[in-house]
Short mmCIF file of C-alpha atoms in Angstrom, two decimals:
data_model
loop_
_atom_site.label_atom_id
_atom_site.label_comp_id
_atom_site.label_asym_id
_atom_site.label_seq_id
_atom_site.Cartn_x
_atom_site.Cartn_y
_atom_site.Cartn_z
CA MET A 1 -16.99 179.43 171.46
CA ASP A 2 -15.61 177.12 168.58
CA GLU A 3 -12.08 178.34 168.41
CA ALA A 4 -11.33 176.02 165.34
CA LEU A 5 -14.12 177.95 163.57
CA LEU A 6 -12.68 181.32 164.16
CA ARG A 7 -9.23 180.15 163.10
CA SER A 8 -10.66 178.75 159.85
CA LEU A 9 -12.53 182.06 159.03
CA THR A 10 -9.54 184.18 159.77
CA PRO A 11 -7.55 183.89 156.46
CA GLY A 12 -10.41 184.74 154.43
CA VAL A 13 -11.41 188.01 156.34
CA LEU A 14 -7.78 189.03 156.32
CA ALA A 15 -7.70 188.62 152.51
CA VAL A 16 -10.81 190.79 152.10
CA LEU A 17 -9.38 193.72 154.23
CA VAL A 18 -5.91 193.39 152.22
CA ARG A 19 -7.63 193.40 148.92
CA ARG A 20 -9.82 196.46 150.04
CA GLY A 21 -6.52 198.34 150.44
CA ALA A 22 -5.72 197.80 154.00
CA ASP A 23 -1.85 197.24 154.79
CA PHE A 24 -1.15 193.89 156.26
CA ALA A 25 -0.38 195.00 159.83
CA ALA A 26 -3.27 197.23 160.24
CA ALA A 27 -5.65 194.45 158.82
CA GLU A 28 -4.25 191.91 161.07
CA ASP A 29 -4.88 194.14 164.18
CA ALA A 30 -8.31 194.71 162.99
CA VAL A 31 -9.17 191.07 162.42
CA GLN A 32 -7.69 190.22 165.83
CA GLU A 33 -9.94 192.90 167.46
CA ALA A 34 -13.09 191.58 165.58
CA LEU A 35 -12.27 188.05 166.81
CA LEU A 36 -12.15 189.24 170.44
CA GLN A 37 -15.67 190.85 170.00
CA ALA A 38 -16.85 187.72 168.39
CA VAL A 39 -15.76 185.79 171.57
CA ARG A 40 -17.55 188.09 173.74
CA VAL A 41 -20.76 188.54 171.48
CA TRP A 42 -21.38 185.24 169.78
CA PRO A 43 -22.15 183.04 172.87
CA ALA A 44 -25.27 185.09 173.56
CA ASP A 45 -26.15 186.25 170.08
CA PRO A 46 -24.68 183.98 167.26
CA PRO A 47 -24.76 185.57 163.77
CA ARG A 48 -26.33 183.79 160.89
CA ASP A 49 -23.50 184.46 158.64
CA THR A 50 -20.14 184.24 160.74
CA ARG A 51 -17.82 185.21 157.87
CA GLY A 52 -20.00 188.27 156.91
CA TRP A 53 -20.15 189.37 160.52
CA LEU A 54 -16.39 189.13 160.98
CA VAL A 55 -15.64 190.87 157.57
CA THR A 56 -17.95 193.81 158.74
CA ALA A 57 -16.71 194.15 162.18
CA ALA A 58 -13.10 193.89 161.23
CA TRP A 59 -13.46 196.49 158.44
CA ARG A 60 -15.16 198.93 160.69
CA ARG A 61 -12.28 198.62 163.06
CA PHE A 62 -9.71 199.13 160.28
CA LEU A 63 -11.79 202.39 159.32
CA ASP A 64 -11.76 203.45 162.91
CA ALA A 65 -8.14 203.06 163.42
CA THR A 66 -7.38 204.74 160.01
CA ARG A 67 -9.51 207.84 160.76
CA ALA A 68 -7.68 208.22 164.15
CA GLU A 69 -4.33 208.34 162.41
CA THR A 70 -5.56 210.65 159.42
CA ALA A 71 -3.32 213.66 160.38
CA ARG A 72 -0.22 211.41 160.60
CA ARG A 73 -0.92 209.33 157.54
CA HIS A 74 -2.55 212.11 155.29
CA ARG A 75 -5.02 209.47 154.11
CA GLU A 76 -8.91 209.91 153.66
CA VAL A 77 -10.99 207.14 154.44
CA ARG A 78 -14.42 207.24 152.76
CA VAL A 79 -17.31 205.68 154.98
CA GLU A 80 -19.13 204.47 152.05
CA GLU A 81 -16.48 201.79 151.28
CA GLU A 82 -17.78 199.92 154.38
CA PRO A 83 -19.06 196.59 153.22
CA LEU A 84 -22.94 196.06 153.91
CA PRO A 85 -24.11 193.63 156.49
CA GLY A 86 -25.00 190.37 155.03
CA PRO A 87 -23.42 187.19 153.57
CA ALA A 88 -19.99 187.69 152.23
CA PRO A 89 -19.04 186.26 148.63
CA ALA A 90 -18.35 182.64 148.81
CA VAL A 91 -14.86 183.06 147.51
CA ASP A 92 -11.75 181.11 148.97
CA ASP A 93 -9.16 183.80 149.49
CA THR A 94 -6.63 181.80 151.65
CA LEU A 95 -4.28 180.53 148.70
CA GLN A 96 -4.43 184.21 147.31
CA LEU A 97 -3.37 185.55 150.76
CA TYR A 98 -0.55 183.13 151.06
CA PHE A 99 0.88 184.66 147.77
CA LEU A 100 0.37 188.20 148.74
CA CYS A 101 2.36 187.43 152.01
CA ALA A 102 5.17 185.94 150.16
CA HIS A 103 5.84 189.75 149.30
CA PRO A 104 8.85 190.71 147.14
CA SER A 105 9.86 193.15 149.98
CA LEU A 106 10.41 190.27 152.30
CA THR A 107 13.19 187.71 152.45
CA PRO A 108 11.78 184.00 151.81
CA ALA A 109 12.46 183.27 155.43
CA SER A 110 10.56 186.21 156.79
CA ALA A 111 7.74 185.80 154.38
CA VAL A 112 7.36 182.26 155.53
CA ALA A 113 7.48 183.19 159.18
CA LEU A 114 5.02 185.94 158.69
CA THR A 115 2.48 183.95 156.79
CA LEU A 116 2.69 180.94 159.18
CA ARG A 117 1.94 183.34 162.20
CA ALA A 118 -0.70 185.39 160.34
CA VAL A 119 -2.53 183.18 158.03
CA GLY A 120 -1.66 179.56 159.00
CA GLY A 121 -2.57 179.90 162.54
CA LEU A 122 0.71 178.66 163.97
CA THR A 123 2.17 179.94 167.39
CA THR A 124 5.53 181.57 167.31
CA ARG A 125 6.92 178.56 169.38
CA GLN A 126 5.82 176.08 166.56
CA ILE A 127 7.38 178.27 164.00
CA ALA A 128 10.59 178.41 165.89
CA ARG A 129 10.77 174.78 166.26
CA ALA A 130 10.32 174.16 162.53
CA TYR A 131 13.37 176.60 161.98
CA LEU A 132 15.48 175.26 164.69
CA VAL A 133 15.73 178.63 166.28
CA PRO A 134 14.82 180.10 169.79
CA GLU A 135 11.37 181.40 170.24
CA ALA A 136 12.61 184.87 171.02
CA THR A 137 14.64 184.96 167.71
CA MET A 138 11.69 183.94 165.75
CA ALA A 139 9.37 186.57 167.50
CA GLN A 140 11.88 189.17 166.51
CA ARG A 141 11.92 187.99 162.86
CA ILE A 142 8.24 188.09 162.72
CA SER A 143 8.16 191.50 164.30
CA ARG A 144 10.74 192.88 161.68
CA ALA A 145 8.66 191.34 158.86
CA LYS A 146 5.53 193.09 160.02
CA ARG A 147 7.51 196.47 160.23
CA THR A 148 8.75 195.93 156.67
CA VAL A 149 5.37 195.30 155.15
CA SER A 150 3.61 198.06 157.32
CA GLY A 151 2.13 200.51 154.87
CA VAL A 152 3.22 198.40 151.80
CA ARG A 153 0.19 197.63 149.46
CA PHE A 154 -0.15 194.03 148.79
CA ASP A 155 -0.51 194.19 144.94
CA ARG A 156 2.35 191.93 143.98
CA PRO A 157 2.13 188.25 144.43
CA GLY A 158 5.22 186.58 145.88
CA ASP A 159 7.32 183.43 144.89
CA VAL A 160 5.86 180.12 144.42
CA GLY A 161 8.63 178.40 146.27
CA THR A 162 7.87 180.62 149.28
CA VAL A 163 4.34 179.69 149.21
CA LEU A 164 5.26 175.94 148.76
CA ARG A 165 7.58 176.33 151.96
CA VAL A 166 4.65 177.71 154.03
CA LEU A 167 2.19 175.06 152.95
CA TYR A 168 4.80 172.21 153.77
CA LEU A 169 5.48 173.71 157.26
CA VAL A 170 1.65 174.03 157.88
CA PHE A 171 1.15 170.39 156.83
CA ASN A 172 3.79 169.16 159.04
CA GLU A 173 2.36 171.13 162.09
CA GLY A 174 -0.98 169.70 161.34
CA TYR A 175 0.29 166.18 160.80
CA SER A 176 1.98 166.47 164.19
CA GLY A 177 -1.15 166.79 165.84
CA ASP A 178 -0.50 170.24 167.63
CA VAL A 179 -2.80 172.15 165.21
CA ASP A 180 -5.26 170.11 162.90
CA LEU A 181 -4.12 171.97 159.64
CA ALA A 182 -3.00 169.04 157.59
CA ALA A 183 -6.17 168.48 155.66
CA GLU A 184 -6.33 172.33 154.93
CA ALA A 185 -2.83 172.31 153.58
CA VAL A 186 -3.73 169.43 151.26
CA ARG A 187 -6.76 171.33 150.12
CA LEU A 188 -4.70 174.61 149.22
CA THR A 189 -2.15 172.54 147.51
CA ARG A 190 -4.50 170.94 145.37
CA GLN A 191 -5.76 174.39 144.39
CA LEU A 192 -2.26 175.36 143.62
CA ALA A 193 -1.53 172.45 141.51
CA ALA A 194 -4.74 172.92 139.48
CA ARG A 195 -3.47 176.55 138.82
CA ILE A 196 0.24 176.14 138.32
CA ASP A 197 1.99 173.32 136.30
CA HIS A 198 5.19 172.88 138.30
CA PRO A 199 6.76 169.50 139.07
CA GLU A 200 7.52 170.70 142.68
CA VAL A 201 3.94 171.84 143.36
CA SER A 202 3.00 168.34 142.24
CA GLY A 203 5.75 166.80 144.48
CA LEU A 204 4.55 168.72 147.45
CA LEU A 205 0.98 167.27 146.81
CA ALA A 206 2.28 163.79 146.33
CA LEU A 207 4.22 164.24 149.50
CA MET A 208 1.18 165.31 151.61
CA LEU A 209 -1.17 162.50 150.18
CA LEU A 210 1.34 159.87 150.96
CA HIS A 211 1.82 160.96 154.45
CA HIS A 212 -1.78 161.80 155.16
CA ALA A 213 -2.63 158.31 153.93
CA ARG A 214 -0.88 156.82 157.15
CA ARG A 215 -2.49 159.31 159.60
CA ALA A 216 -5.27 156.91 160.90
CA ALA A 217 -2.59 154.43 161.92
CA ARG A 218 -0.17 156.89 163.53
CA THR A 219 -1.91 156.79 166.95
CA ALA A 220 -3.45 154.12 169.09
CA SER A 221 -6.78 154.11 170.68
CA ASP A 222 -5.38 155.80 173.90
CA GLY A 223 -3.64 158.54 171.72
CA SER A 224 -0.12 157.32 171.93
CA LEU A 225 2.08 157.44 168.90
CA VAL A 226 2.65 154.20 166.76
CA PRO A 227 6.08 154.05 165.00
CA LEU A 228 5.97 153.54 161.37
CA ALA A 229 7.31 149.91 161.53
CA GLU A 230 4.52 148.98 164.06
CA GLN A 231 1.53 150.62 162.12
CA ASP A 232 -1.20 148.60 160.90
CA ARG A 233 -0.86 148.99 157.07
CA GLY A 234 -4.25 147.67 156.63
CA ARG A 235 -5.58 151.00 157.99
CA TRP A 236 -3.55 153.14 155.34
CA ASP A 237 -5.70 154.87 152.81
CA THR A 238 -4.79 153.04 149.52
CA GLY A 239 -6.68 155.51 147.54
CA ALA A 240 -4.49 158.36 148.70
CA ILE A 241 -1.48 156.29 148.26
CA ALA A 242 -2.32 155.50 144.64
CA GLU A 243 -3.11 158.98 143.79
CA GLY A 244 0.12 160.31 145.48
CA VAL A 245 2.29 157.84 143.74
CA GLY A 246 0.55 158.75 140.28
CA ILE A 247 1.24 162.33 140.72
CA LEU A 248 4.95 161.75 141.88
CA GLN A 249 5.70 159.52 138.84
CA ALA A 250 4.22 162.12 136.53
CA ALA A 251 6.42 164.82 138.32
CA LEU A 252 9.60 162.82 138.27
CA SER A 253 9.13 162.01 134.49
CA ARG A 254 9.72 165.52 133.79
CA ASP A 255 13.45 165.40 135.08
CA ARG A 256 13.37 168.43 137.19
CA LEU A 257 14.02 167.07 140.53
CA GLY A 258 13.35 169.11 143.79
CA GLU A 259 13.36 168.55 147.37
CA TYR A 260 9.60 167.70 147.53
CA GLN A 261 9.62 165.15 144.88
CA ALA A 262 12.63 163.57 146.48
CA GLN A 263 10.84 163.48 149.96
CA ALA A 264 7.74 162.10 148.29
CA ALA A 265 9.86 159.36 146.64
CA VAL A 266 11.06 158.27 150.19
CA ALA A 267 7.30 158.27 151.45
CA ALA A 268 6.19 156.30 148.24
CA LEU A 269 8.86 153.60 149.01
CA HIS A 270 7.57 153.30 152.63
CA ALA A 271 3.96 153.07 151.17
CA ASP A 272 4.87 150.39 148.77
CA ALA A 273 6.30 148.00 151.24
CA PRO A 274 3.82 145.20 152.35
CA THR A 275 5.47 145.09 155.71
CA ALA A 276 8.29 147.05 157.48
CA GLU A 277 10.78 144.26 156.99
CA GLU A 278 10.32 144.59 153.15
CA THR A 279 11.02 148.26 152.95
CA ASP A 280 13.71 149.11 150.39
CA TRP A 281 16.16 150.91 152.56
CA PRO A 282 19.16 150.91 150.31
CA GLN A 283 16.93 152.93 147.73
CA ILE A 284 15.73 155.03 150.59
CA VAL A 285 19.39 155.97 151.49
CA GLU A 286 19.84 156.92 147.77
CA TRP A 287 16.86 159.30 147.87
CA TYR A 288 18.15 160.85 151.25
CA ASP A 289 21.64 161.40 149.41
CA GLU A 290 19.77 163.31 146.82
CA LEU A 291 17.85 165.32 149.29
CA ALA A 292 21.01 166.10 151.10
CA ARG A 293 22.47 167.38 147.93
CA LEU A 294 19.51 169.55 147.29
CA THR A 295 18.90 170.99 150.71
CA ASP A 296 22.09 170.53 152.71
CA SER A 297 19.54 170.08 155.67
CA PRO A 298 20.79 168.72 158.99
CA VAL A 299 17.32 167.15 159.50
CA VAL A 300 17.68 165.28 156.26
CA ARG A 301 21.02 163.94 157.39
CA LEU A 302 19.52 162.84 160.69
CA ASN A 303 16.95 160.73 158.79
CA ARG A 304 19.52 159.43 156.53
CA ALA A 305 21.57 158.09 159.56
CA VAL A 306 18.38 156.28 160.47
CA ALA A 307 18.02 154.70 156.85
CA VAL A 308 21.85 153.72 156.81
CA GLY A 309 21.30 152.00 160.08
CA GLU A 310 18.40 149.92 158.60
CA ALA A 311 20.30 149.30 155.29
CA ASP A 312 23.88 148.69 156.53
CA GLY A 313 23.28 147.80 160.18
CA PRO A 314 23.12 150.09 163.43
CA ARG A 315 26.77 150.67 163.67
CA ALA A 316 26.77 152.25 160.00
CA GLY A 317 24.03 154.30 161.32
CA LEU A 318 25.66 155.44 164.44
CA ALA A 319 28.85 156.29 162.35
CA ALA A 320 26.59 158.54 160.25
CA LEU A 321 24.95 160.00 163.24
CA ALA A 322 28.48 160.85 164.77
CA ALA A 323 29.07 163.27 161.95
CA LEU A 324 26.07 165.36 163.19
CA ASP A 325 25.50 167.98 165.76
CA ASP A 326 24.19 166.32 168.84
CA SER A 327 21.92 169.37 169.63
CA LEU A 328 19.77 168.62 166.65
CA PRO A 329 16.02 167.99 167.64
CA ARG A 330 15.43 164.07 167.91
CA HIS A 331 19.21 163.41 167.57
CA THR A 332 19.17 161.61 171.06
CA ALA A 333 16.07 159.65 169.93
CA VAL A 334 17.85 158.46 166.99
CA ALA A 335 20.84 157.51 168.80
CA ALA A 336 18.69 155.55 171.31
CA TYR A 337 17.01 153.56 168.65
CA LEU A 338 20.34 152.79 166.86
CA HIS A 339 21.88 151.60 170.16
CA GLU A 340 18.93 149.47 170.98
CA ARG A 341 19.26 147.93 167.53
CA ASP A 342 22.96 147.36 168.22
CA GLY A 343 22.12 145.61 171.61
CA ASP A 344 23.17 148.16 174.01
CA LEU A 345 20.05 148.24 175.92
CA ALA A 346 21.30 150.08 179.03
CA LYS A 347 22.64 152.90 176.82
CA ALA A 348 19.49 153.04 174.75
CA ALA A 349 17.17 153.19 177.83
CA ARG A 350 19.22 156.20 179.20
CA LEU A 351 19.17 157.94 175.91
CA TYR A 352 15.42 157.27 175.46
CA ALA A 353 14.74 158.95 178.87
CA GLU A 354 17.00 161.82 177.82
CA ALA A 355 15.12 162.24 174.43
CA ALA A 356 11.90 162.23 176.51
CA HIS A 357 13.05 165.26 178.45
CA ARG A 358 13.79 167.16 175.27
CA ALA A 359 10.61 166.01 173.42
CA PRO A 360 8.69 169.05 171.86
CA ASP A 361 5.20 167.67 172.53
CA LEU A 362 3.47 165.54 175.12
CA ALA A 363 2.55 162.65 172.66
CA GLU A 364 6.36 162.21 171.64
CA ARG A 365 7.47 162.55 175.19
CA ASP A 366 5.11 159.79 176.28
CA HIS A 367 6.28 157.41 173.56
CA LEU A 368 9.85 157.90 174.23
CA THR A 369 9.17 157.48 178.09
CA ARG A 370 7.47 154.05 177.25
CA GLN A 371 10.51 153.15 175.14
CA ALA A 372 12.72 153.61 178.06
CA ALA A 373 10.47 151.81 180.44
CA ARG A 374 10.23 148.93 178.02
CA LEU A 375 14.08 148.55 177.82
CA ASN A 376 14.48 148.89 181.54
CA ALA A 377 11.90 146.11 182.20
CA ARG A 378 14.05 143.97 179.96
CA GLY A 379 16.98 144.55 182.23
CA GLY A 380 18.51 147.70 180.42
CA ARG A 381 18.71 149.48 183.88
#
């Protein structure tokens, strides 16, 4: 059974049920039951139209569940509303569903969490990591969001900013390699940019293109991570870089700076450098200062500490790092890198090993473990 195929079909099927009047929680339950049936049935009897099969199966389950609750809900379900078997319309409902899930009855944070879980295909653990909160806390937040929208008719689209946040987080998870969703996030952001004339939509599209352009160089043939400074820049997609820079320049010219434009400006400066040594780090620090002003994000300040270490020397970077909470994800890895740059190999090796123990995924853990081993081999023990 192709799990990636099922995951790619889920948003469109869910959108059909919501558009036909199903409340979100009931629609999600029905789609999940249809997916389970597909896992059981398809290996022996694969359908010719997978999406149409799922729409029909999910709608039938929704109708069955609604009929069982008619007395409590006082709602009549007409059997003739059931869609006929056969090909479903070739309409991409995913972006519409992102807007519908950003419902005005939800806070932006809850809307993002719910959409990432129900539409984006991310696990609760991945969403919790993106928000820097415990998994149990995020599970409660998603449950509350589902209760809030239970029974609500999804006929009022939500805020563009909330949708942008969802697309940004989906892209980040796809780019990390945990879930291959980066290309889908780029596709949806292109659609959004074609529909909405907004500098931050353009900023997010530029940011995605500039990062996606480097994807082929981010891993070695054995699957290990390749740091930005060591990447083969000849493998970067120059067409995507040129497109991203052009979109960014047009957005910046409107003088309505936002966080995605600022992040894209940092990515453009990396993309513009022929070599790592020629990177314009002082200007990157300035853009991180703008980002910190716009977002007040501890992750931005952590990245700024790295940039300061490159622009003004490792001790300046360590001084910037000292002002931050050492429980931040990747704080220890940054400290290890800056101590290595400062010549303290023993401390750097110890910190790399500690960072590896805290790493959120296997690829990053292996990379940090290799860094510790490399320094230990040089006498950092």
